[in-house]
PDB file of C-alpha atoms in Angstrom:
ATOM      1  CA  MET A  16     -85.492  48.578 -17.475  1.00 50.00           C
ATOM      2  CA  SER A  17     -81.817  47.985 -17.619  1.00 64.00           C
ATOM      3  CA  ALA A  18     -80.708  46.039 -20.620  1.00 82.00           C
ATOM      4  CA  SER A  19     -81.517  41.947 -20.550  1.00 93.00           C
ATOM      5  CA  HIS A  20     -78.531  39.673 -21.341  1.00 97.00           C
ATOM      6  CA  PRO A  21     -79.315  35.694 -22.370  1.00 95.00           C
ATOM      7  CA  LEU A  22     -79.508  32.907 -19.949  1.00 98.00           C
ATOM      8  CA  ALA A  23     -77.872  30.375 -20.323  1.00 98.00           C
ATOM      9  CA  ALA A  24     -79.614  26.776 -21.611  1.00 98.00           C
ATOM     10  CA  SER A  25     -79.726  24.799 -18.693  1.00 98.00           C
ATOM     11  CA  GLU A  26     -81.031  28.366 -17.241  1.00 98.00           C
ATOM     12  CA  GLN A  27     -83.798  28.502 -19.316  1.00 98.00           C
ATOM     13  CA  ASN A  28     -84.773  25.020 -18.943  1.00 98.00           C
ATOM     14  CA  ALA A  29     -85.234  25.606 -15.274  1.00 98.00           C
ATOM     15  CA  LEU A  30     -87.198  28.897 -15.731  1.00 98.00           C
ATOM     16  CA  PHE A  31     -89.438  26.578 -18.683  1.00 97.00           C
ATOM     17  CA  ARG A  32     -90.240  24.143 -15.888  1.00 96.00           C
ATOM     18  CA  ILE A  33     -91.044  26.924 -13.317  1.00 95.00           C
ATOM     19  CA  LEU A  34     -93.149  29.093 -15.259  1.00 94.00           C
ATOM     20  CA  ARG A  35     -94.773  25.504 -16.839  1.00 92.00           C
ATOM     21  CA  ALA A  36     -95.798  25.109 -12.948  1.00 89.00           C
ATOM     22  CA  LEU A  37     -96.849  27.916 -12.036  1.00 89.00           C
ATOM     23  CA  PHE A  38     -99.331  29.171 -14.737  1.00 88.00           C
ATOM     24  CA  GLY A  39    -100.304  25.536 -15.547  1.00 84.00           C
ATOM     25  CA  PRO A  40    -100.816  22.971 -18.685  1.00 86.00           C
ATOM     26  CA  SER A  41    -102.510  25.547 -20.969  1.00 88.00           C
ATOM     27  CA  ASN A  42     -99.473  27.811 -21.643  1.00 89.00           C
ATOM     28  CA  HIS A  43     -96.896  24.574 -22.145  1.00 92.00           C
ATOM     29  CA  ASN A  44     -96.552  25.551 -26.198  1.00 96.00           C
ATOM     30  CA  VAL A  45     -96.360  28.815 -25.827  1.00 94.00           C
ATOM     31  CA  LEU A  46     -93.530  28.561 -23.257  1.00 95.00           C
ATOM     32  CA  ARG A  47     -91.518  26.038 -24.978  1.00 97.00           C
ATOM     33  CA  ALA A  48     -91.668  27.859 -28.372  1.00 97.00           C
ATOM     34  CA  ALA A  49     -89.736  30.771 -26.614  1.00 96.00           C
ATOM     35  CA  GLN A  50     -87.986  29.070 -23.591  1.00 97.00           C
ATOM     36  CA  HIS A  51     -84.569  29.613 -25.982  1.00 97.00           C
ATOM     37  CA  LEU A  52     -85.551  33.319 -25.501  1.00 98.00           C
ATOM     38  CA  PHE A  53     -86.033  33.589 -22.118  1.00 98.00           C
ATOM     39  CA  ASN A  54     -83.576  36.015 -20.781  1.00 98.00           C
ATOM     40  CA  THR A  55     -82.708  38.156 -17.704  1.00 98.00           C
ATOM     41  CA  ALA A  56     -85.975  40.154 -17.414  1.00 97.00           C
ATOM     42  CA  THR A  57     -87.167  37.029 -17.723  1.00 98.00           C
ATOM     43  CA  LEU A  58     -85.611  36.133 -14.917  1.00 97.00           C
ATOM     44  CA  ALA A  59     -86.574  39.208 -12.912  1.00 97.00           C
ATOM     45  CA  GLU A  60     -89.573  39.547 -13.466  1.00 96.00           C
ATOM     46  CA  THR A  61     -90.739  35.470 -12.592  1.00 96.00           C
ATOM     47  CA  GLU A  62     -88.805  36.220  -9.732  1.00 96.00           C
ATOM     48  CA  ALA A  63     -91.481  39.646  -8.679  1.00 94.00           C
ATOM     49  CA  LEU A  64     -94.367  36.922  -9.336  1.00 93.00           C
ATOM     50  CA  LEU A  65     -92.893  34.246  -6.593  1.00 93.00           C
ATOM     51  CA  THR A  66     -91.992  37.128  -4.221  1.00 91.00           C
ATOM     52  CA  ASP A  67     -95.747  38.138  -4.481  1.00 90.00           C
ATOM     53  CA  LEU A  68     -96.520  34.442  -4.183  1.00 89.00           C
ATOM     54  CA  ARG A  69     -94.207  33.931  -1.253  1.00 88.00           C
ATOM     55  CA  ARG A  70     -96.579  37.371   0.923  1.00 85.00           C
ATOM     56  CA  CYS A  71    -100.117  34.988  -0.083  1.00 84.00           C
ATOM     57  CA  ASN A  72     -99.192  31.340  -0.795  1.00 81.00           C
ATOM     58  CA  ARG A  73     -97.702  29.097   2.945  1.00 84.00           C
ATOM     59  CA  ARG A  74     -96.730  26.224   0.958  1.00 84.00           C
ATOM     60  CA  ILE A  75     -94.723  28.889  -1.706  1.00 87.00           C
ATOM     61  CA  GLN A  76     -93.320  30.478   1.015  1.00 87.00           C
ATOM     62  CA  GLU A  77     -91.773  27.216   3.365  1.00 89.00           C
ATOM     63  CA  LEU A  78     -90.871  26.313  -0.484  1.00 89.00           C
ATOM     64  CA  LEU A  79     -88.638  29.142  -0.758  1.00 90.00           C
ATOM     65  CA  ALA A  80     -87.035  28.970   2.961  1.00 89.00           C
ATOM     66  CA  GLY A  81     -86.364  25.533   2.611  1.00 90.00           C
ATOM     67  CA  LEU A  82     -84.228  26.036  -0.543  1.00 90.00           C
ATOM     68  CA  ALA A  83     -82.958  28.810   0.253  1.00 88.00           C
ATOM     69  CA  GLY A  84     -80.384  28.358   2.685  1.00 84.00           C
ATOM     70  CA  GLY A  85     -78.236  31.413   3.371  1.00 76.00           C
ATOM     71  CA  VAL A  86     -79.588  32.740   0.160  1.00 83.00           C
ATOM     72  CA  SER A  87     -81.382  35.666   1.095  1.00 86.00           C
ATOM     73  CA  LEU A  88     -84.982  36.075  -0.469  1.00 89.00           C
ATOM     74  CA  ALA A  89     -85.110  39.850   0.038  1.00 84.00           C
ATOM     75  CA  ALA A  90     -82.039  40.677  -2.493  1.00 86.00           C
ATOM     76  CA  LYS A  91     -82.713  41.283  -6.077  1.00 89.00           C
ATOM     77  CA  GLY A  92     -81.237  37.906  -8.050  1.00 91.00           C
ATOM     78  CA  TRP A  93     -82.305  35.759  -5.587  1.00 93.00           C
ATOM     79  CA  LEU A  94     -84.322  33.410  -8.369  1.00 95.00           C
ATOM     80  CA  ARG A  95     -81.676  32.520 -10.338  1.00 95.00           C
ATOM     81  CA  LYS A  96     -79.293  30.921  -7.702  1.00 92.00           C
ATOM     82  CA  LEU A  97     -81.937  29.141  -7.098  1.00 94.00           C
ATOM     83  CA  LEU A  98     -83.370  27.735 -10.412  1.00 95.00           C
ATOM     84  CA  GLU A  99     -83.152  24.274 -10.388  1.00 94.00           C
ATOM     85  CA  LYS A 100     -83.953  23.371  -7.030  1.00 94.00           C
ATOM     86  CA  LEU A 101     -87.330  25.386  -7.356  1.00 94.00           C
ATOM     87  CA  ALA A 102     -87.808  24.082 -11.099  1.00 94.00           C
ATOM     88  CA  GLU A 103     -87.319  20.376  -9.148  1.00 93.00           C
ATOM     89  CA  GLU A 104     -89.558  20.867  -6.155  1.00 91.00           C
ATOM     90  CA  LEU A 105     -92.534  22.564  -8.571  1.00 88.00           C
ATOM     91  CA  GLY A 106     -92.851  19.739 -11.068  1.00 85.00           C
ATOM     92  CA  SER A 107     -92.815  17.286  -8.656  1.00 82.00           C
ATOM     93  CA  ALA A 108     -96.173  15.288  -8.003  1.00 69.00           C
ATOM     94  CA  ALA A 109     -95.448  15.628  -4.567  1.00 73.00           C
ATOM     95  CA  PHE A 110     -95.858  19.622  -4.903  1.00 75.00           C
ATOM     96  CA  SER A 111     -99.221  21.676  -4.806  1.00 73.00           C
ATOM     97  CA  MET A 112    -100.123  24.642  -4.448  1.00 71.00           C
ATOM     98  CA  GLU A 113    -102.320  25.791  -1.668  1.00 66.00           C
ATOM     99  CA  SER A 114    -104.648  28.440  -2.296  1.00 69.00           C
ATOM    100  CA  PRO A 115    -104.739  27.671  -6.226  1.00 74.00           C
ATOM    101  CA  ALA A 116    -107.052  31.472  -6.081  1.00 79.00           C
ATOM    102  CA  CYS A 117    -104.055  33.118  -5.006  1.00 79.00           C
ATOM    103  CA  ARG A 118    -101.480  31.366  -7.565  1.00 75.00           C
ATOM    104  CA  ASN A 119    -104.146  32.672 -10.450  1.00 81.00           C
ATOM    105  CA  VAL A 120    -104.658  35.893  -9.661  1.00 82.00           C
ATOM    106  CA  LEU A 121    -101.377  36.877  -9.451  1.00 82.00           C
ATOM    107  CA  ALA A 122    -100.004  34.834 -12.770  1.00 80.00           C
ATOM    108  CA  ALA A 123    -102.869  35.998 -14.114  1.00 83.00           C
ATOM    109  CA  HIS A 124    -101.481  39.408 -13.476  1.00 85.00           C
ATOM    110  CA  ARG A 125     -97.524  38.974 -13.986  1.00 90.00           C
ATOM    111  CA  ARG A 126     -98.491  36.387 -16.959  1.00 91.00           C
ATOM    112  CA  ALA A 127     -98.125  39.720 -19.712  1.00 91.00           C
ATOM    113  CA  ARG A 128     -95.437  40.910 -18.439  1.00 93.00           C
ATOM    114  CA  ILE A 129     -93.494  37.825 -18.070  1.00 94.00           C
ATOM    115  CA  LEU A 130     -94.447  37.591 -21.883  1.00 92.00           C
ATOM    116  CA  MET A 131     -93.096  40.671 -23.178  1.00 94.00           C
ATOM    117  CA  THR A 132     -89.619  39.609 -21.967  1.00 95.00           C
ATOM    118  CA  PHE A 133     -89.273  37.737 -24.610  1.00 88.00           C
ATOM    119  CA  MET A 134     -91.608  38.815 -28.070  1.00 82.00           C
TER     120      MET A 134
END
């Protein structure tokens, strides 16, 4: 694993909003307390989670495709380019997850890996 580097405060805030939307309100306090520790490894693990979610959740797939514009979702690093837009969309009251079982299974599988990036 390559060395992780800190994220800008605005990136940490956007990533917090994305993770809160993906993991649900029960993880709010843990994520908020660790937000200042989010780094490039946290970003990479979150990107991997979203890539997996794209495979089983049509709404996530459509959302990411719509936000991507000219950004390739196949190349690593795409999440950093879409952080703020994705945080806004996932946090909007209009967005709801399709197939919550998919999200729950993947979030549970990846949650520990994401938490380990800043502990």
